[in-house]
Coordinates of C-alpha atoms in Angstrom, one line a residue:
Chain A
X1 CA 20.6 -26.6 -63.4
X2 CA 17.8 -24.1 -64.8
X3 CA 18.6 -20.6 -64.0
X4 CA 17.1 -17.3 -65.6
X5 CA 19.0 -14.2 -64.9
X6 CA 19.0 -10.6 -65.8
X7 CA 22.0 -8.2 -66.9
X8 CA 21.0 -5.2 -65.1
X9 CA 19.4 -5.1 -61.7
X10 CA 18.6 -1.4 -61.8
X11 CA 17.4 1.1 -64.9
X12 CA 16.4 4.8 -64.6
X13 CA 15.2 6.3 -67.9
X14 CA 13.2 9.7 -68.5
X15 CA 9.8 10.0 -68.9
X16 CA 9.0 9.5 -72.3
X17 CA 12.2 7.6 -73.4
X18 CA 12.0 3.9 -74.5
X19 CA 13.2 1.1 -72.0
X20 CA 15.0 -1.9 -72.6
X21 CA 14.9 -4.8 -69.9
X22 CA 17.0 -7.7 -70.9
X23 CA 17.2 -11.3 -69.1
X24 CA 19.2 -14.1 -70.0
X25 CA 18.3 -17.7 -69.5
X26 CA 20.4 -21.1 -69.4
X27 CA 17.6 -24.0 -70.1
X28 CA 17.4 -24.7 -74.0
X29 CA 14.7 -26.9 -73.3
X30 CA 12.5 -24.0 -72.2
X31 CA 10.3 -23.0 -75.0
X32 CA 7.6 -20.2 -73.1
X33 CA 8.8 -16.9 -71.7
X34 CA 7.0 -14.5 -69.7
X35 CA 7.3 -10.7 -68.4
X36 CA 5.6 -9.7 -65.4
X37 CA 5.8 -6.6 -63.6
X38 CA 5.7 -6.3 -59.9
X39 CA 4.4 -2.7 -58.4
X40 CA 5.8 -2.2 -54.7
X41 CA 3.7 -4.2 -52.2
X42 CA 1.8 -6.0 -54.9
X43 CA 2.2 -9.7 -56.5
X44 CA 3.8 -9.7 -59.9
X45 CA 1.1 -9.2 -62.8
X46 CA 1.5 -10.8 -66.7
X47 CA 2.6 -8.3 -69.0
X48 CA 3.7 -10.0 -72.2
X49 CA 4.5 -13.8 -73.2
X50 CA 6.2 -15.2 -76.3
X51 CA 6.8 -18.8 -77.4
X52 CA 10.1 -20.1 -79.0
X53 CA 8.6 -20.4 -82.4
X54 CA 8.8 -16.7 -82.3
X55 CA 11.3 -14.4 -82.2
X56 CA 9.2 -10.7 -81.6
X57 CA 5.7 -10.3 -80.3
X58 CA 4.0 -6.5 -79.3
X59 CA 1.7 -5.7 -77.2
X60 CA 0.4 -2.1 -76.1
X61 CA 3.8 -0.2 -75.9
X62 CA 5.4 -3.1 -75.0
X63 CA 7.9 -5.5 -77.1
X64 CA 9.4 -8.6 -76.2
X65 CA 12.5 -9.9 -78.4
X66 CA 13.5 -13.7 -78.3
X67 CA 17.0 -14.9 -79.2
X68 CA 17.2 -18.4 -79.0
X69 CA 20.7 -18.8 -80.7
X70 CA 22.4 -16.8 -77.5
X71 CA 19.4 -17.5 -74.9
X72 CA 18.6 -14.0 -74.6
X73 CA 15.3 -12.3 -74.3
X74 CA 14.3 -8.5 -73.8
X75 CA 11.4 -6.3 -73.0
X76 CA 11.1 -3.2 -74.8
X77 CA 8.6 -0.3 -73.2
X78 CA 7.9 2.7 -75.5
X79 CA 7.4 6.4 -74.3
X80 CA 7.9 4.9 -71.0
X81 CA 5.7 6.6 -67.9
X82 CA 5.7 7.2 -64.2
X83 CA 3.1 4.0 -64.0
X84 CA 5.8 1.7 -65.6
X85 CA 7.8 2.4 -62.6
X86 CA 8.2 -1.4 -61.2
X87 CA 10.4 -4.7 -60.7
X88 CA 10.4 -6.6 -64.1
X89 CA 10.7 -10.4 -64.0
X90 CA 11.3 -12.8 -66.7
X91 CA 10.0 -16.3 -66.3
X92 CA 10.8 -19.6 -68.5
X93 CA 8.9 -22.8 -68.8
X94 CA 9.6 -25.8 -70.9
X95 CA 7.0 -27.9 -72.4
X96 CA 8.4 -31.4 -70.2
X97 CA 8.0 -29.4 -67.2
X98 CA 4.8 -27.6 -65.1
X99 CA 7.3 -25.3 -63.1
X100 CA 7.4 -21.4 -64.1
X101 CA 11.1 -20.3 -63.1
X102 CA 11.7 -16.7 -62.6
X103 CA 14.6 -14.6 -62.9
X104 CA 15.8 -12.4 -60.2
X105 CA 14.2 -8.9 -61.3
X106 CA 15.1 -5.5 -62.7
X107 CA 13.8 -2.3 -60.8
X108 CA 13.1 0.3 -63.5
X109 CA 12.6 3.9 -62.2
X110 CA 11.2 6.3 -64.1
X111 CA 12.5 10.0 -63.8
X112 CA 9.9 12.8 -64.5
Chain B
X1 CA -14.4 -11.7 -58.8
X2 CA -11.7 -11.7 -56.0
X3 CA -9.1 -13.7 -57.9
X4 CA -6.3 -15.1 -55.4
X5 CA -7.0 -14.3 -52.0
X6 CA -3.8 -14.7 -49.2
X7 CA -4.2 -14.5 -45.5
X8 CA -2.6 -12.9 -43.3
X9 CA -1.1 -9.9 -45.2
X10 CA 1.7 -9.5 -42.1
X11 CA 2.8 -12.1 -39.6
X12 CA 5.5 -12.1 -37.0
X13 CA 6.6 -15.6 -35.7
X14 CA 9.0 -16.6 -33.1
X15 CA 11.7 -19.3 -33.8
X16 CA 10.0 -22.8 -33.9
X17 CA 6.6 -21.7 -34.0
X18 CA 4.5 -22.9 -36.5
X19 CA 1.6 -21.4 -38.7
X20 CA -0.3 -21.9 -42.3
X21 CA -0.5 -19.2 -44.6
X22 CA -3.9 -19.3 -46.5
X23 CA -4.6 -19.3 -49.9
X24 CA -7.9 -19.4 -52.3
X25 CA -8.9 -18.5 -55.7
X26 CA -12.3 -18.2 -57.3
X27 CA -11.2 -18.6 -60.8
X28 CA -11.7 -22.4 -61.0
X29 CA -8.0 -22.7 -61.9
X30 CA -6.3 -26.1 -61.2
X31 CA -2.9 -25.2 -61.2
X32 CA -1.7 -23.6 -57.8
X33 CA 1.8 -22.5 -56.8
X34 CA 3.8 -21.1 -53.6
X35 CA 6.9 -18.9 -54.2
X36 CA 8.8 -17.0 -51.8
X37 CA 10.6 -13.6 -52.6
X38 CA 13.5 -12.3 -50.6
X39 CA 14.2 -8.8 -50.7
X40 CA 16.0 -7.4 -53.6
X41 CA 15.5 -11.1 -55.1
X42 CA 13.2 -13.2 -57.7
X43 CA 10.5 -15.6 -56.6
X44 CA 11.6 -19.2 -55.8
X45 CA 9.0 -21.6 -56.5
X46 CA 8.3 -23.6 -53.1
X47 CA 5.8 -26.1 -53.7
X48 CA 2.9 -26.2 -56.6
X49 CA -0.3 -28.3 -57.4
X50 CA -1.7 -29.3 -61.0
X51 CA -5.0 -30.0 -59.2
X52 CA -6.8 -31.3 -56.1
X53 CA -5.2 -34.0 -54.5
X54 CA -1.7 -33.5 -56.1
X55 CA 1.3 -31.8 -54.7
X56 CA 5.0 -31.5 -56.1
X57 CA 7.9 -29.9 -54.9
X58 CA 9.4 -26.9 -56.5
X59 CA 12.9 -25.4 -56.1
X60 CA 13.1 -24.6 -52.1
X61 CA 10.7 -27.0 -50.6
X62 CA 12.6 -28.0 -47.2
X63 CA 10.6 -26.6 -44.2
X64 CA 7.1 -26.3 -45.7
X65 CA 4.2 -28.5 -46.4
X66 CA 1.4 -28.0 -48.6
X67 CA -2.0 -29.9 -49.1
X68 CA -4.8 -29.4 -51.8
X69 CA -8.1 -30.9 -50.5
X70 CA -10.2 -28.7 -53.0
X71 CA -9.6 -27.0 -56.0
X72 CA -10.0 -23.3 -54.2
X73 CA -7.5 -23.6 -51.6
X74 CA -3.9 -24.4 -51.4
X75 CA -2.5 -23.5 -47.8
X76 CA 1.1 -23.6 -47.2
X77 CA 2.7 -24.8 -43.8
X78 CA 5.5 -23.8 -41.8
X79 CA 6.1 -26.3 -39.1
X80 CA 9.3 -25.2 -37.3
X81 CA 9.8 -21.4 -38.3
X82 CA 13.2 -20.3 -38.9
X83 CA 14.9 -16.8 -39.5
X84 CA 15.9 -18.2 -43.2
X85 CA 12.2 -18.4 -43.5
X86 CA 11.9 -14.6 -43.5
X87 CA 10.7 -13.8 -46.5
X88 CA 7.4 -12.3 -48.5
X89 CA 5.2 -15.2 -49.7
X90 CA 3.2 -15.4 -53.0
X91 CA 0.3 -17.5 -54.0
X92 CA -0.6 -17.8 -57.6
X93 CA -2.9 -19.9 -59.9
X94 CA -3.5 -20.5 -63.5
X95 CA -5.5 -22.7 -66.2
X96 CA -4.4 -25.9 -67.0
X97 CA -3.6 -27.0 -70.5
X98 CA -2.9 -23.9 -72.8
X99 CA -2.4 -20.6 -70.6
X100 CA -1.5 -22.6 -67.7
X101 CA 1.7 -20.4 -68.0
X102 CA 0.0 -17.2 -67.1
X103 CA 0.1 -16.9 -63.3
X104 CA -2.3 -14.8 -61.3
X105 CA -1.0 -14.0 -58.1
X106 CA -2.0 -12.8 -54.9
X107 CA -1.1 -9.7 -52.8
X108 CA 1.4 -11.6 -50.5
X109 CA 2.2 -12.5 -46.8
X110 CA 5.2 -10.8 -45.3
X111 CA 6.3 -13.1 -42.8
X112 CA 9.3 -12.3 -40.1
X113 CA 10.6 -14.7 -38.0
X114 CA 12.7 -13.6 -35.1

């Protein structure tokens, strides 16, 4: 069946360092991947997305890398700030279905 | 622009009680979703709708029902509450076509069944 999972459930980084959050997926039919950020007590918020015809996409301080060979994607946050502390979810979707499937999430803690 | 609004924010139910979680969006989105999030876990899709009058099951639909009589509203119904339904429930919406994968979430309803 479909599954999207993360290698590390928690991650602590020093303020100013770069953060890398990893995600594995198992459905080869997935062709669209999204990263969401969920702050405490709030709903998830869209961060960045990437389609399967790309292997890298950059946003403001964030970069998503996609490796289709090993079914892996990562979210890189540059110069991590205290406001980046949150749970980060990867999600996947395929062209043949309308459902967006979420992984279990990684909790990022930024140490001042 | 309010976005996606969920009510109530918190609710405690007794086993066997029923309730409806309300969700409304003012972005004219065709797609709407209900997810549940258990502590320390990811989001599981309960039901979704691609437009008024159309609903479909997600990953964990048992024990829930939905309806979509208007574009704006997508209520989630629990008929016989069970402790296993203790969770945080999120409603989300998105555009149809290209961009439908970018979900806009409400702030959630925390439900406890005791």
